[in-house]
PDB file of C-alpha atoms in Angstrom:
ATOM      1  CA  GLN A   1      -7.416 -35.841  11.033  1.00  0.00           C
ATOM      2  CA  VAL A   2      -5.201 -33.206   9.463  1.00  0.00           C
ATOM      3  CA  GLN A   3      -5.730 -29.610  10.531  1.00  0.00           C
ATOM      4  CA  LEU A   4      -3.809 -26.508   9.577  1.00  0.00           C
ATOM      5  CA  VAL A   5      -5.102 -23.432  11.395  1.00  0.00           C
ATOM      6  CA  GLU A   6      -3.940 -20.008  10.275  1.00  0.00           C
ATOM      7  CA  SER A   7      -4.214 -16.842  12.353  1.00  0.00           C
ATOM      8  CA  GLY A   8      -2.814 -13.337  12.640  1.00  0.00           C
ATOM      9  CA  GLY A   9      -4.379 -11.618   9.665  1.00  0.00           C
ATOM     10  CA  GLY A  10      -6.066  -8.252   9.777  1.00  0.00           C
ATOM     11  CA  LEU A  11      -6.275  -4.758   8.356  1.00  0.00           C
ATOM     12  CA  VAL A  12      -3.009  -2.846   8.148  1.00  0.00           C
ATOM     13  CA  GLN A  13      -1.890   0.372   6.492  1.00  0.00           C
ATOM     14  CA  PRO A  14       0.633   0.339   3.646  1.00  0.00           C
ATOM     15  CA  GLY A  15       4.119   0.041   5.068  1.00  0.00           C
ATOM     16  CA  GLY A  16       2.887  -1.819   8.113  1.00  0.00           C
ATOM     17  CA  SER A  17       3.678  -5.280   9.435  1.00  0.00           C
ATOM     18  CA  LEU A  18       1.849  -8.445  10.395  1.00  0.00           C
ATOM     19  CA  THR A  19       2.920 -11.861  11.627  1.00  0.00           C
ATOM     20  CA  LEU A  20       0.894 -14.889  10.588  1.00  0.00           C
ATOM     21  CA  SER A  21       0.931 -18.222  12.409  1.00  0.00           C
ATOM     22  CA  CYS A  22      -0.107 -21.679  11.310  1.00  0.00           C
ATOM     23  CA  VAL A  23      -0.455 -24.567  13.737  1.00  0.00           C
ATOM     24  CA  ALA A  24      -0.478 -28.060  12.264  1.00  0.00           C
ATOM     25  CA  SER A  25      -1.969 -31.189  13.760  1.00  0.00           C
ATOM     26  CA  GLY A  26      -2.492 -34.689  12.443  1.00  0.00           C
ATOM     27  CA  ILE A  27       0.646 -34.668  10.280  1.00  0.00           C
ATOM     28  CA  ARG A  28       4.300 -35.431  10.858  1.00  0.00           C
ATOM     29  CA  PHE A  29       5.171 -31.754  10.666  1.00  0.00           C
ATOM     30  CA  THR A  30       8.901 -32.296  10.935  1.00  0.00           C
ATOM     31  CA  ILE A  31       9.162 -34.197   7.659  1.00  0.00           C
ATOM     32  CA  TYR A  32       7.375 -31.599   5.546  1.00  0.00           C
ATOM     33  CA  ARG A  33       8.614 -28.644   3.617  1.00  0.00           C
ATOM     34  CA  MET A  34       5.982 -26.052   4.585  1.00  0.00           C
ATOM     35  CA  GLY A  35       4.737 -23.103   2.624  1.00  0.00           C
ATOM     36  CA  TRP A  36       2.646 -19.976   2.862  1.00  0.00           C
ATOM     37  CA  TYR A  37       0.306 -19.355  -0.034  1.00  0.00           C
ATOM     38  CA  ARG A  38      -2.028 -16.507  -0.865  1.00  0.00           C
ATOM     39  CA  GLN A  39      -5.022 -15.952  -3.071  1.00  0.00           C
ATOM     40  CA  ALA A  40      -6.161 -12.491  -4.065  1.00  0.00           C
ATOM     41  CA  PRO A  41      -9.637 -11.856  -5.468  1.00  0.00           C
ATOM     42  CA  GLY A  42      -9.856 -13.035  -9.069  1.00  0.00           C
ATOM     43  CA  LYS A  43      -6.376 -14.559  -9.009  1.00  0.00           C
ATOM     44  CA  GLN A  44      -4.940 -18.034  -8.637  1.00  0.00           C
ATOM     45  CA  ARG A  45      -3.457 -19.197  -5.380  1.00  0.00           C
ATOM     46  CA  GLU A  46       0.303 -18.707  -5.333  1.00  0.00           C
ATOM     47  CA  LEU A  47       3.174 -19.907  -3.150  1.00  0.00           C
ATOM     48  CA  VAL A  48       4.896 -16.918  -1.552  1.00  0.00           C
ATOM     49  CA  ALA A  49       7.356 -18.565   0.847  1.00  0.00           C
ATOM     50  CA  SER A  50       8.526 -22.011   1.868  1.00  0.00           C
ATOM     51  CA  SER A  51      10.768 -23.574   4.477  1.00  0.00           C
ATOM     52  CA  THR A  52      12.401 -26.985   4.462  1.00  0.00           C
ATOM     53  CA  THR A  53      12.660 -29.009   7.629  1.00  0.00           C
ATOM     54  CA  ASP A  54      16.148 -27.665   8.304  1.00  0.00           C
ATOM     55  CA  GLY A  55      15.061 -24.078   7.749  1.00  0.00           C
ATOM     56  CA  THR A  56      16.186 -23.454   4.168  1.00  0.00           C
ATOM     57  CA  THR A  57      13.839 -20.833   2.767  1.00  0.00           C
ATOM     58  CA  ASN A  58      12.610 -19.678  -0.627  1.00  0.00           C
ATOM     59  CA  TYR A  59      10.501 -16.676  -1.576  1.00  0.00           C
ATOM     60  CA  ALA A  60       8.502 -15.408  -4.501  1.00  0.00           C
ATOM     61  CA  ALA A  61      10.129 -12.427  -6.144  1.00  0.00           C
ATOM     62  CA  SER A  62       7.201 -10.217  -5.166  1.00  0.00           C
ATOM     63  CA  VAL A  63       7.831 -10.676  -1.426  1.00  0.00           C
ATOM     64  CA  LYS A  64      11.574 -11.301  -1.234  1.00  0.00           C
ATOM     65  CA  GLY A  65      13.227  -8.946   1.218  1.00  0.00           C
ATOM     66  CA  ARG A  66       9.911  -8.085   2.886  1.00  0.00           C
ATOM     67  CA  PHE A  67       8.552 -11.425   4.131  1.00  0.00           C
ATOM     68  CA  THR A  68      10.288 -13.970   6.361  1.00  0.00           C
ATOM     69  CA  ILE A  69       9.123 -17.531   6.887  1.00  0.00           C
ATOM     70  CA  SER A  70      10.177 -19.458   9.957  1.00  0.00           C
ATOM     71  CA  ARG A  71       9.134 -22.614  11.748  1.00  0.00           C
ATOM     72  CA  ASP A  72       9.154 -24.090  15.223  1.00  0.00           C
ATOM     73  CA  ASN A  73       9.172 -27.859  14.802  1.00  0.00           C
ATOM     74  CA  ALA A  74       8.627 -28.403  18.521  1.00  0.00           C
ATOM     75  CA  LYS A  75       5.343 -26.492  18.294  1.00  0.00           C
ATOM     76  CA  ASN A  76       4.293 -27.751  14.838  1.00  0.00           C
ATOM     77  CA  THR A  77       4.023 -24.099  13.845  1.00  0.00           C
ATOM     78  CA  VAL A  78       5.105 -22.095  10.839  1.00  0.00           C
ATOM     79  CA  TYR A  79       5.194 -18.288  10.809  1.00  0.00           C
ATOM     80  CA  LEU A  80       5.203 -15.570   8.192  1.00  0.00           C
ATOM     81  CA  GLN A  81       6.583 -12.193   9.211  1.00  0.00           C
ATOM     82  CA  MET A  82       5.396  -9.602   6.704  1.00  0.00           C
ATOM     83  CA  ASN A  83       6.982  -6.147   6.620  1.00  0.00           C
ATOM     84  CA  SER A  84       6.601  -3.156   4.317  1.00  0.00           C
ATOM     85  CA  LEU A  85       3.178  -4.370   3.293  1.00  0.00           C
ATOM     86  CA  LYS A  86       1.670  -3.110   0.048  1.00  0.00           C
ATOM     87  CA  PRO A  87      -1.942  -2.987  -1.150  1.00  0.00           C
ATOM     88  CA  GLU A  88      -1.100  -5.751  -3.623  1.00  0.00           C
ATOM     89  CA  ASP A  89      -0.349  -8.065  -0.683  1.00  0.00           C
ATOM     90  CA  THR A  90      -4.074  -8.076   0.100  1.00  0.00           C
ATOM     91  CA  ALA A  91      -5.237 -11.701  -0.047  1.00  0.00           C
ATOM     92  CA  ILE A  92      -6.302 -14.696   1.967  1.00  0.00           C
ATOM     93  CA  TYR A  93      -3.161 -16.385   3.274  1.00  0.00           C
ATOM     94  CA  TYR A  94      -2.953 -20.144   3.755  1.00  0.00           C
ATOM     95  CA  CYS A  95      -0.328 -22.561   4.926  1.00  0.00           C
ATOM     96  CA  ASN A  96       0.160 -26.033   3.492  1.00  0.00           C
ATOM     97  CA  ALA A  97       2.902 -28.443   2.663  1.00  0.00           C
ATOM     98  CA  ALA A  98       5.040 -27.498  -0.325  1.00  0.00           C
ATOM     99  CA  PRO A  99       4.134 -28.840  -2.829  1.00  0.00           C
ATOM    100  CA  SER A 100       0.615 -28.422  -1.504  1.00  0.00           C
ATOM    101  CA  ASN A 101      -1.616 -31.292  -0.488  1.00  0.00           C
ATOM    102  CA  PRO A 102      -5.264 -30.694  -1.411  1.00  0.00           C
ATOM    103  CA  ARG A 103      -6.373 -32.396   1.808  1.00  0.00           C
ATOM    104  CA  TYR A 104      -4.520 -29.887   3.956  1.00  0.00           C
ATOM    105  CA  TRP A 105      -6.100 -26.565   2.993  1.00  0.00           C
ATOM    106  CA  GLY A 106      -7.543 -24.697   5.961  1.00  0.00           C
ATOM    107  CA  GLN A 107      -9.719 -21.605   6.164  1.00  0.00           C
ATOM    108  CA  GLY A 108      -6.874 -19.180   5.736  1.00  0.00           C
ATOM    109  CA  THR A 109      -6.506 -15.752   7.285  1.00  0.00           C
ATOM    110  CA  GLN A 110      -7.444 -12.500   5.558  1.00  0.00           C
ATOM    111  CA  VAL A 111      -4.792  -9.819   5.143  1.00  0.00           C
ATOM    112  CA  THR A 112      -5.982  -6.429   3.923  1.00  0.00           C
ATOM    113  CA  VAL A 113      -3.520  -3.638   3.227  1.00  0.00           C
ATOM    114  CA  SER A 114      -5.297  -0.342   2.850  1.00  0.00           C
ATOM    115  CA  SER A 115      -5.177   3.231   4.057  1.00  0.00           C
TER     116      SER A 115
END
């Protein structure tokens, strides 16, 4: 049974930082390009960052320079370090393979950026 469990979200002021974690089980984590996605209210889910198995990364233009994706293949875990957060980063954040697999969506973790 595949499980991706996200954690680390919360309420943060503009300019603040958060680190999200996603632990995967039930998949061969080391063969997957992994991604962090987000969905804001009334908007479609979007890919914000991805990491190949060897650590090559890609970012959406809206987060480039502020967010950093990393992975620990030994722990089946992918991270998203988010700095200089803006109100427009408010969303539910999910991890999944990239491209996403509809069977892998978890509950996500809420990130709210507000003063």
